[in-house]
Structure formats: C-alpha cells, structure tokens
Amino acid sequence: MSDRVAAIVPAAGRGERLGGSIPKALRPLAGRSLVQHAVETLILAALVDEVVVAAPAAELDAFTKLLGPGVRVIAGGAERIDSVRAAIAVLDETVGVVLVHDAARPLTPPGLVDAVASAVLAGAPAVIPVLAVNDTIKEVDATGRVVRTVPRDVLRAVQTPQGFRRDILDEAYRLGETLPDGVMITDDAGLVEALGVPVTTVPGSQEAFKVTRPADLVFAEALLARRD
Ligand code: C5P
C-alpha cells in the first residue's frame, strides 16, 4: 500500500439546521469560514499529503479563492455520499490512504487527524474516532413512546476524520451504488461495514464536534477564544 494520504472534505451541504442562506461550510467562525478552519487542521496534520474539497457547484470560485492554490476544489453532489464519491473520483492512483473529514468540524485537532491516518498506515483497513456517550439513549416508536433503553456502555458517538485504505473505500463506494433503498448509511464507515470489513476505533476529541445548530457556533467561538 502506498503511504500517500489524501484528505477529502465534503463541504457541499446547505446546513439548513444552522439557519441562514449561505452554505454551511462558508459560515463565519472567528473571522474565517468553517471550511477554512477544517482545511487548516488537515494541512497542519503531519501525515496529510493533499486535500480535496467538495463544494456546492455554484460556489466553486468562492471556495477556490478562500482555500488557495494548495487545495483542490471540485463540485459536490446532492447528498453527502455523492460529494465524497466525486472527490474519490479525482484522486490520483498513487494515493494509498483516504481520510474523509466533515467541513462542519472546524476545531478538530491536527493530532486526531494524524492518529487516524497512522492507524490506517499501520495496517487497519478502516478507522474512526469515537467518544463514549454521556446521555442515556432510548429507542422510541413513531408516536414517541419509549420502546427500550439502549445499554450505554456499548455505544459510541462517531466523529471524523474517518480513515480508510484506498482500495477498501473504493470498493465500499461501489457497493454503495447497489444498496437497496431504505438501508441507512449515515457515515463512510457504514459503507465499509456493509462490505463486511472490520472497522476499528481510536479515541475521538471533544473539540472535533460537528457544528449543526446555532448554539454550536457560539460554543466553537468560545473554544477558539480560549485557545488563542
Ligand atoms: O448535514 P451534515 O451536517 O450531516 O453534513 C455533514 C457534511 O457533509 C458537511 O460538511 C456537509 O457540507 C457535507 N455535505 C456535502 N454534500 C451534501 C450534503 C452534505 O458535502 N450534498
């Protein structure tokens, strides 16, 4: 396996839960956009050799200008899975390891990126960062009535970057095209699990949280102010 590491950033979402009319990845956070923060993390990571960003098709120029000449910007698709697939398609054959990292996780520490990449370089086919779950989690039916309490000790909240051997991710995305409707795949590792390939975990980071709702931006601003 080649040890060249590429990082893909799906950044083509609209971010409706965050409100506002600009694409989520362009939302400002401490004077820069979310996607600039996310890409900076990847560039600061020692093991990442190249970065590909999947942007909304209408915003290619804006993203290219913001991210500068060292970052490749391509058009994303209708769903996150389409955006990642489009980015995989432009990777050079020499890439042996692919990381997929949400633009919406702007404060992810570079050390977490390197921890995921080095676990794949050391031989794991698929690696995800995870955190223990603090809240009690319950399964409910369509009316909101509780069906059962899920044992919390075996649950993990999953973050990005998720890292993959390149051949495994290619195969997983090929399989993704043939999955029947209704199969719920909410992250890239889910496709790899569907292939039957083992997915392993490394400890995640509280700072790698996903900006989803307006309060997350307030939290992110406060964390950044403390870092400075
Ligand atoms: O909507 P959600 O927060 O789950 O999106 C996760 C990531 O996937 C975000 O970085 C978003 O920009 C990206 N995405 C994408 N293309 C889409 C939808 C979401 O790249 N069509």
PDB file of C-alpha atoms and ligand atoms in Angstrom:
ATOM      1  CA  MET A   1       0.000   0.000   0.000  1.00  0.00           C
ATOM      2  CA  SER A   2       1.272   3.469  -0.884  1.00  0.00           C
ATOM      3  CA  ASP A   3       1.736   5.722   2.159  1.00  0.00           C
ATOM      4  CA  ARG A   4       0.412   8.774   0.332  1.00  0.00           C
ATOM      5  CA  VAL A   5      -2.510  10.212   2.331  1.00  0.00           C
ATOM      6  CA  ALA A   6      -5.308  12.283   0.774  1.00  0.00           C
ATOM      7  CA  ALA A   7      -7.974  14.056   2.821  1.00  0.00           C
ATOM      8  CA  ILE A   8     -11.441  14.611   1.351  1.00  0.00           C
ATOM      9  CA  VAL A   9     -13.685  17.322   2.794  1.00  0.00           C
ATOM     10  CA  PRO A  10     -17.389  17.056   1.888  1.00  0.00           C
ATOM     11  CA  ALA A  11     -18.446  20.708   2.145  1.00  0.00           C
ATOM     12  CA  ALA A  12     -21.371  20.880  -0.260  1.00  0.00           C
ATOM     13  CA  GLY A  13     -24.199  20.792   2.299  1.00  0.00           C
ATOM     14  CA  ARG A  14     -26.687  23.612   2.730  1.00  0.00           C
ATOM     15  CA  GLY A  15     -26.768  23.372   6.514  1.00  0.00           C
ATOM     16  CA  GLU A  16     -30.446  24.071   6.937  1.00  0.00           C
ATOM     17  CA  ARG A  17     -30.414  23.233  10.660  1.00  0.00           C
ATOM     18  CA  LEU A  18     -27.991  26.103  11.153  1.00  0.00           C
ATOM     19  CA  GLY A  19     -30.363  28.615   9.523  1.00  0.00           C
ATOM     20  CA  GLY A  20     -29.330  31.419   7.150  1.00  0.00           C
ATOM     21  CA  SER A  21     -28.903  31.328   3.405  1.00  0.00           C
ATOM     22  CA  ILE A  22     -25.177  30.788   2.786  1.00  0.00           C
ATOM     23  CA  PRO A  23     -23.737  27.240   2.535  1.00  0.00           C
ATOM     24  CA  LYS A  24     -22.797  25.899   5.943  1.00  0.00           C
ATOM     25  CA  ALA A  25     -19.118  25.498   5.090  1.00  0.00           C
ATOM     26  CA  LEU A  26     -18.893  29.249   4.382  1.00  0.00           C
ATOM     27  CA  ARG A  27     -20.403  30.268   7.739  1.00  0.00           C
ATOM     28  CA  PRO A  28     -18.005  32.550   9.580  1.00  0.00           C
ATOM     29  CA  LEU A  29     -16.319  31.438  12.777  1.00  0.00           C
ATOM     30  CA  ALA A  30     -13.865  33.849  14.411  1.00  0.00           C
ATOM     31  CA  GLY A  31     -13.251  35.703  11.142  1.00  0.00           C
ATOM     32  CA  ARG A  32     -12.833  32.693   8.865  1.00  0.00           C
ATOM     33  CA  SER A  33     -15.230  30.184   7.317  1.00  0.00           C
ATOM     34  CA  LEU A  34     -15.878  26.732   8.770  1.00  0.00           C
ATOM     35  CA  VAL A  35     -14.264  25.073   5.749  1.00  0.00           C
ATOM     36  CA  GLN A  36     -11.086  27.165   6.138  1.00  0.00           C
ATOM     37  CA  HIS A  37     -10.764  26.004   9.739  1.00  0.00           C
ATOM     38  CA  ALA A  38     -11.340  22.356   8.742  1.00  0.00           C
ATOM     39  CA  VAL A  39      -8.831  22.503   5.881  1.00  0.00           C
ATOM     40  CA  GLU A  40      -6.239  24.220   8.077  1.00  0.00           C
ATOM     41  CA  THR A  41      -6.455  21.305  10.524  1.00  0.00           C
ATOM     42  CA  LEU A  42      -5.738  18.872   7.684  1.00  0.00           C
ATOM     43  CA  ILE A  43      -2.835  20.933   6.379  1.00  0.00           C
ATOM     44  CA  LEU A  44      -1.341  21.166   9.878  1.00  0.00           C
ATOM     45  CA  ALA A  45      -1.529  17.379  10.282  1.00  0.00           C
ATOM     46  CA  ALA A  46       1.880  15.867   9.592  1.00  0.00           C
ATOM     47  CA  LEU A  47       0.612  12.846   7.631  1.00  0.00           C
ATOM     48  CA  VAL A  48      -1.746  14.506   5.116  1.00  0.00           C
ATOM     49  CA  ASP A  49      -0.223  14.996   1.643  1.00  0.00           C
ATOM     50  CA  GLU A  50      -3.152  16.518  -0.252  1.00  0.00           C
ATOM     51  CA  VAL A  51      -6.608  17.955   0.380  1.00  0.00           C
ATOM     52  CA  VAL A  52      -9.674  17.771  -1.918  1.00  0.00           C
ATOM     53  CA  VAL A  53     -12.772  19.817  -1.032  1.00  0.00           C
ATOM     54  CA  ALA A  54     -16.214  19.032  -2.491  1.00  0.00           C
ATOM     55  CA  ALA A  55     -18.029  22.382  -2.658  1.00  0.00           C
ATOM     56  CA  PRO A  56     -21.536  23.362  -3.787  1.00  0.00           C
ATOM     57  CA  ALA A  57     -21.419  23.548  -7.603  1.00  0.00           C
ATOM     58  CA  ALA A  58     -22.478  27.204  -7.556  1.00  0.00           C
ATOM     59  CA  GLU A  59     -19.690  28.173  -5.158  1.00  0.00           C
ATOM     60  CA  LEU A  60     -16.581  26.713  -6.785  1.00  0.00           C
ATOM     61  CA  ASP A  61     -14.944  30.105  -7.346  1.00  0.00           C
ATOM     62  CA  ALA A  62     -15.658  31.320  -3.826  1.00  0.00           C
ATOM     63  CA  PHE A  63     -14.184  28.164  -2.290  1.00  0.00           C
ATOM     64  CA  THR A  64     -11.133  28.201  -4.575  1.00  0.00           C
ATOM     65  CA  LYS A  65     -10.399  31.805  -3.659  1.00  0.00           C
ATOM     66  CA  LEU A  66     -10.789  31.153   0.066  1.00  0.00           C
ATOM     67  CA  LEU A  67      -8.731  27.980   0.206  1.00  0.00           C
ATOM     68  CA  GLY A  68      -5.847  28.995  -2.028  1.00  0.00           C
ATOM     69  CA  PRO A  69      -3.810  27.147  -4.642  1.00  0.00           C
ATOM     70  CA  GLY A  70      -2.711  24.190  -2.457  1.00  0.00           C
ATOM     71  CA  VAL A  71      -6.238  22.792  -2.134  1.00  0.00           C
ATOM     72  CA  ARG A  72      -8.177  21.128  -4.944  1.00  0.00           C
ATOM     73  CA  VAL A  73     -11.837  22.225  -5.104  1.00  0.00           C
ATOM     74  CA  ILE A  74     -14.384  20.135  -7.013  1.00  0.00           C
ATOM     75  CA  ALA A  75     -18.185  20.183  -7.330  1.00  0.00           C
ATOM     76  CA  GLY A  76     -20.035  18.080  -4.742  1.00  0.00           C
ATOM     77  CA  GLY A  77     -23.359  16.323  -5.246  1.00  0.00           C
ATOM     78  CA  ALA A  78     -26.939  16.250  -3.990  1.00  0.00           C
ATOM     79  CA  GLU A  79     -26.174  14.092  -0.939  1.00  0.00           C
ATOM     80  CA  ARG A  80     -23.058  13.820   1.191  1.00  0.00           C
ATOM     81  CA  ILE A  81     -22.371  10.380  -0.309  1.00  0.00           C
ATOM     82  CA  ASP A  82     -22.366  11.938  -3.823  1.00  0.00           C
ATOM     83  CA  SER A  83     -19.932  14.639  -2.702  1.00  0.00           C
ATOM     84  CA  VAL A  84     -17.495  12.065  -1.272  1.00  0.00           C
ATOM     85  CA  ARG A  85     -17.819   9.889  -4.387  1.00  0.00           C
ATOM     86  CA  ALA A  86     -16.993  12.871  -6.631  1.00  0.00           C
ATOM     87  CA  ALA A  87     -13.889  13.616  -4.561  1.00  0.00           C
ATOM     88  CA  ILE A  88     -12.710   9.976  -4.573  1.00  0.00           C
ATOM     89  CA  ALA A  89     -13.018  10.018  -8.364  1.00  0.00           C
ATOM     90  CA  VAL A  90     -10.363  12.748  -8.762  1.00  0.00           C
ATOM     91  CA  LEU A  91      -7.743  11.119  -6.509  1.00  0.00           C
ATOM     92  CA  ASP A  92      -4.505  10.084  -8.127  1.00  0.00           C
ATOM     93  CA  GLU A  93      -3.668   6.363  -8.316  1.00  0.00           C
ATOM     94  CA  THR A  94      -0.698   6.899  -6.003  1.00  0.00           C
ATOM     95  CA  VAL A  95      -2.972   7.671  -3.028  1.00  0.00           C
ATOM     96  CA  GLY A  96      -2.972   4.713  -0.621  1.00  0.00           C
ATOM     97  CA  VAL A  97      -4.910   6.137   2.337  1.00  0.00           C
ATOM     98  CA  VAL A  98      -8.013   8.341   2.247  1.00  0.00           C
ATOM     99  CA  LEU A  99      -9.359  10.390   5.152  1.00  0.00           C
ATOM    100  CA  VAL A 100     -12.885  11.795   4.955  1.00  0.00           C
ATOM    101  CA  HIS A 101     -13.434  14.833   7.171  1.00  0.00           C
ATOM    102  CA  ASP A 102     -16.555  16.990   7.571  1.00  0.00           C
ATOM    103  CA  ALA A 103     -16.169  20.703   6.860  1.00  0.00           C
ATOM    104  CA  ALA A 104     -18.567  21.120   9.754  1.00  0.00           C
ATOM    105  CA  ARG A 105     -15.953  20.036  12.354  1.00  0.00           C
ATOM    106  CA  PRO A 106     -13.763  23.156  12.354  1.00  0.00           C
ATOM    107  CA  LEU A 107     -11.969  22.673  15.690  1.00  0.00           C
ATOM    108  CA  THR A 108     -10.711  19.128  15.156  1.00  0.00           C
ATOM    109  CA  PRO A 109      -7.124  18.922  16.487  1.00  0.00           C
ATOM    110  CA  PRO A 110      -4.464  18.008  13.871  1.00  0.00           C
ATOM    111  CA  GLY A 111      -3.251  15.311  16.286  1.00  0.00           C
ATOM    112  CA  LEU A 112      -6.557  13.456  15.855  1.00  0.00           C
ATOM    113  CA  VAL A 113      -6.105  13.527  12.062  1.00  0.00           C
ATOM    114  CA  ASP A 114      -2.637  12.020  12.443  1.00  0.00           C
ATOM    115  CA  ALA A 115      -3.872   9.383  14.914  1.00  0.00           C
ATOM    116  CA  VAL A 116      -6.456   8.160  12.383  1.00  0.00           C
ATOM    117  CA  ALA A 117      -4.015   8.278   9.443  1.00  0.00           C
ATOM    118  CA  SER A 118      -1.273   6.450  11.323  1.00  0.00           C
ATOM    119  CA  ALA A 119      -3.644   3.660  12.410  1.00  0.00           C
ATOM    120  CA  VAL A 120      -4.509   3.055   8.727  1.00  0.00           C
ATOM    121  CA  LEU A 121      -0.844   3.279   7.695  1.00  0.00           C
ATOM    122  CA  ALA A 122      -0.110   0.682  10.393  1.00  0.00           C
ATOM    123  CA  GLY A 123      -2.461  -1.790   8.702  1.00  0.00           C
ATOM    124  CA  ALA A 124      -6.066  -1.148   9.810  1.00  0.00           C
ATOM    125  CA  PRO A 125      -8.430  -1.103   6.791  1.00  0.00           C
ATOM    126  CA  ALA A 126     -10.853   1.398   8.346  1.00  0.00           C
ATOM    127  CA  VAL A 127     -10.504   3.620  11.417  1.00  0.00           C
ATOM    128  CA  ILE A 128     -12.958   6.004  13.081  1.00  0.00           C
ATOM    129  CA  PRO A 129     -12.600   8.380  16.067  1.00  0.00           C
ATOM    130  CA  VAL A 130     -15.223   7.786  18.765  1.00  0.00           C
ATOM    131  CA  LEU A 131     -16.370   9.164  22.103  1.00  0.00           C
ATOM    132  CA  ALA A 132     -18.343   7.489  24.868  1.00  0.00           C
ATOM    133  CA  VAL A 133     -21.989   8.577  25.039  1.00  0.00           C
ATOM    134  CA  ASN A 134     -22.911  10.639  28.108  1.00  0.00           C
ATOM    135  CA  ASP A 135     -26.681  10.849  27.756  1.00  0.00           C
ATOM    136  CA  THR A 136     -28.965   7.895  28.298  1.00  0.00           C
ATOM    137  CA  ILE A 137     -30.210   6.779  24.868  1.00  0.00           C
ATOM    138  CA  LYS A 138     -33.712   5.378  24.339  1.00  0.00           C
ATOM    139  CA  GLU A 139     -35.336   3.834  21.307  1.00  0.00           C
ATOM    140  CA  VAL A 140     -38.812   5.259  20.615  1.00  0.00           C
ATOM    141  CA  ASP A 141     -41.624   4.290  18.233  1.00  0.00           C
ATOM    142  CA  ALA A 142     -43.285   6.578  15.662  1.00  0.00           C
ATOM    143  CA  THR A 143     -45.517   8.107  18.368  1.00  0.00           C
ATOM    144  CA  GLY A 144     -42.580   8.981  20.620  1.00  0.00           C
ATOM    145  CA  ARG A 145     -43.326   6.230  23.117  1.00  0.00           C
ATOM    146  CA  VAL A 146     -40.248   4.559  24.569  1.00  0.00           C
ATOM    147  CA  VAL A 147     -39.593   1.059  23.261  1.00  0.00           C
ATOM    148  CA  ARG A 148     -36.461   0.376  25.316  1.00  0.00           C
ATOM    149  CA  THR A 149     -33.370   1.839  26.886  1.00  0.00           C
ATOM    150  CA  VAL A 150     -30.243   1.019  24.897  1.00  0.00           C
ATOM    151  CA  PRO A 151     -27.249  -0.063  27.052  1.00  0.00           C
ATOM    152  CA  ARG A 152     -24.992   2.983  27.004  1.00  0.00           C
ATOM    153  CA  ASP A 153     -21.679   1.286  27.705  1.00  0.00           C
ATOM    154  CA  VAL A 154     -21.545  -0.295  24.243  1.00  0.00           C
ATOM    155  CA  LEU A 155     -22.497   2.900  22.378  1.00  0.00           C
ATOM    156  CA  ARG A 156     -20.056   5.379  20.838  1.00  0.00           C
ATOM    157  CA  ALA A 157     -20.595   8.739  19.148  1.00  0.00           C
ATOM    158  CA  VAL A 158     -18.666   8.805  15.879  1.00  0.00           C
ATOM    159  CA  GLN A 159     -16.636  11.727  14.555  1.00  0.00           C
ATOM    160  CA  THR A 160     -14.442  12.494  11.580  1.00  0.00           C
ATOM    161  CA  PRO A 161     -11.854  12.243  10.084  1.00  0.00           C
ATOM    162  CA  GLN A 162     -12.572   8.633   9.222  1.00  0.00           C
ATOM    163  CA  GLY A 163      -9.627   6.882   7.594  1.00  0.00           C
ATOM    164  CA  PHE A 164      -9.574   4.077   5.031  1.00  0.00           C
ATOM    165  CA  ARG A 165      -7.246   2.037   2.920  1.00  0.00           C
ATOM    166  CA  ARG A 166      -7.911   3.446  -0.514  1.00  0.00           C
ATOM    167  CA  ASP A 167      -8.893   0.129  -2.142  1.00  0.00           C
ATOM    168  CA  ILE A 168     -11.401  -0.569   0.655  1.00  0.00           C
ATOM    169  CA  LEU A 169     -13.051   2.857   0.332  1.00  0.00           C
ATOM    170  CA  ASP A 170     -13.267   2.480  -3.464  1.00  0.00           C
ATOM    171  CA  GLU A 171     -14.949  -0.888  -3.054  1.00  0.00           C
ATOM    172  CA  ALA A 172     -17.312   0.414  -0.356  1.00  0.00           C
ATOM    173  CA  TYR A 173     -18.464   3.257  -2.601  1.00  0.00           C
ATOM    174  CA  ARG A 174     -19.003   0.852  -5.494  1.00  0.00           C
ATOM    175  CA  LEU A 175     -21.164  -1.259  -3.171  1.00  0.00           C
ATOM    176  CA  GLY A 176     -22.941   1.947  -2.063  1.00  0.00           C
ATOM    177  CA  GLU A 177     -24.399   2.321  -5.550  1.00  0.00           C
ATOM    178  CA  THR A 178     -26.113  -1.054  -5.302  1.00  0.00           C
ATOM    179  CA  LEU A 179     -27.578  -0.844  -1.801  1.00  0.00           C
ATOM    180  CA  PRO A 180     -31.356  -1.192  -1.716  1.00  0.00           C
ATOM    181  CA  ASP A 181     -33.430   1.884  -0.778  1.00  0.00           C
ATOM    182  CA  GLY A 182     -34.077   2.185   2.925  1.00  0.00           C
ATOM    183  CA  VAL A 183     -30.653   0.935   4.044  1.00  0.00           C
ATOM    184  CA  MET A 184     -29.487   3.631   6.455  1.00  0.00           C
ATOM    185  CA  ILE A 185     -25.860   4.622   5.886  1.00  0.00           C
ATOM    186  CA  THR A 186     -25.006   7.809   7.791  1.00  0.00           C
ATOM    187  CA  ASP A 187     -21.221   7.784   7.554  1.00  0.00           C
ATOM    188  CA  ASP A 188     -18.467   6.452   5.323  1.00  0.00           C
ATOM    189  CA  ALA A 189     -17.556   3.673   7.734  1.00  0.00           C
ATOM    190  CA  GLY A 190     -21.153   2.440   7.432  1.00  0.00           C
ATOM    191  CA  LEU A 191     -20.462   1.544   3.800  1.00  0.00           C
ATOM    192  CA  VAL A 192     -17.301  -0.312   4.815  1.00  0.00           C
ATOM    193  CA  GLU A 193     -19.257  -2.224   7.491  1.00  0.00           C
ATOM    194  CA  ALA A 194     -21.759  -3.221   4.804  1.00  0.00           C
ATOM    195  CA  LEU A 195     -18.810  -4.764   2.926  1.00  0.00           C
ATOM    196  CA  GLY A 196     -18.018  -6.887   5.981  1.00  0.00           C
ATOM    197  CA  VAL A 197     -14.623  -5.259   6.517  1.00  0.00           C
ATOM    198  CA  PRO A 198     -13.669  -4.635  10.184  1.00  0.00           C
ATOM    199  CA  VAL A 199     -13.793  -1.026  11.350  1.00  0.00           C
ATOM    200  CA  THR A 200     -11.618  -0.114  14.337  1.00  0.00           C
ATOM    201  CA  THR A 201     -11.700   2.904  16.641  1.00  0.00           C
ATOM    202  CA  VAL A 202      -9.317   5.464  18.114  1.00  0.00           C
ATOM    203  CA  PRO A 203     -10.220   7.888  20.914  1.00  0.00           C
ATOM    204  CA  GLY A 204     -12.005  10.953  19.500  1.00  0.00           C
ATOM    205  CA  SER A 205     -11.792  14.524  20.748  1.00  0.00           C
ATOM    206  CA  GLN A 206     -14.422  16.758  22.352  1.00  0.00           C
ATOM    207  CA  GLU A 207     -13.126  19.523  20.081  1.00  0.00           C
ATOM    208  CA  ALA A 208     -13.953  17.505  16.953  1.00  0.00           C
ATOM    209  CA  PHE A 209     -17.691  18.136  17.471  1.00  0.00           C
ATOM    210  CA  LYS A 210     -19.895  18.909  14.462  1.00  0.00           C
ATOM    211  CA  VAL A 211     -21.352  22.388  14.055  1.00  0.00           C
ATOM    212  CA  THR A 212     -25.013  21.629  13.411  1.00  0.00           C
ATOM    213  CA  ARG A 213     -27.119  24.177  15.273  1.00  0.00           C
ATOM    214  CA  PRO A 214     -26.621  27.895  16.063  1.00  0.00           C
ATOM    215  CA  ALA A 215     -25.522  27.150  19.661  1.00  0.00           C
ATOM    216  CA  ASP A 216     -22.653  25.036  18.291  1.00  0.00           C
ATOM    217  CA  LEU A 217     -21.199  28.176  16.669  1.00  0.00           C
ATOM    218  CA  VAL A 218     -21.302  30.007  20.000  1.00  0.00           C
ATOM    219  CA  PHE A 219     -19.510  27.081  21.668  1.00  0.00           C
ATOM    220  CA  ALA A 220     -16.915  26.967  18.870  1.00  0.00           C
ATOM    221  CA  GLU A 221     -16.226  30.731  19.186  1.00  0.00           C
ATOM    222  CA  ALA A 222     -15.712  30.336  22.928  1.00  0.00           C
ATOM    223  CA  LEU A 223     -13.318  27.414  22.493  1.00  0.00           C
ATOM    224  CA  LEU A 224     -11.304  29.277  19.863  1.00  0.00           C
ATOM    225  CA  ALA A 225     -11.063  32.365  22.095  1.00  0.00           C
ATOM    226  CA  ARG A 226      -9.691  30.160  24.875  1.00  0.00           C
ATOM    227  CA  ARG A 227      -7.139  28.559  22.506  1.00  0.00           C
ATOM    228  CA  ASP A 228      -5.852  31.995  21.439  1.00  0.00           C
TER     229      ASP A 228
HETATM  230  O1  C5P B   1     -25.633  17.830   7.076  1.00  0.00           O
HETATM  231  P1  C5P B   1     -24.466  17.260   7.816  1.00  0.00           P
HETATM  232  O2  C5P B   1     -24.018  18.161   8.927  1.00  0.00           O
HETATM  233  O3  C5P B   1     -24.613  15.842   8.236  1.00  0.00           O
HETATM  234  O4  C5P B   1     -23.285  17.270   6.743  1.00  0.00           O
HETATM  235  C1  C5P B   1     -22.036  16.675   7.014  1.00  0.00           C
HETATM  236  C2  C5P B   1     -21.010  17.152   5.992  1.00  0.00           C
HETATM  237  O5  C5P B   1     -21.361  16.689   4.682  1.00  0.00           O
HETATM  238  C3  C5P B   1     -20.927  18.672   5.921  1.00  0.00           C
HETATM  239  O6  C5P B   1     -19.559  19.048   5.913  1.00  0.00           O
HETATM  240  C4  C5P B   1     -21.633  18.997   4.623  1.00  0.00           C
HETATM  241  O7  C5P B   1     -21.153  20.164   3.978  1.00  0.00           O
HETATM  242  C5  C5P B   1     -21.334  17.767   3.763  1.00  0.00           C
HETATM  243  N1  C5P B   1     -22.312  17.565   2.661  1.00  0.00           N
HETATM  244  C6  C5P B   1     -21.832  17.505   1.340  1.00  0.00           C
HETATM  245  N2  C5P B   1     -22.722  17.360   0.280  1.00  0.00           N
HETATM  246  C7  C5P B   1     -24.040  17.293   0.517  1.00  0.00           C
HETATM  247  C8  C5P B   1     -24.540  17.335   1.855  1.00  0.00           C
HETATM  248  C9  C5P B   1     -23.642  17.467   2.915  1.00  0.00           C
HETATM  249  O8  C5P B   1     -20.633  17.595   1.100  1.00  0.00           O
HETATM  250  N3  C5P B   1     -24.849  17.203  -0.531  1.00  0.00           N
END
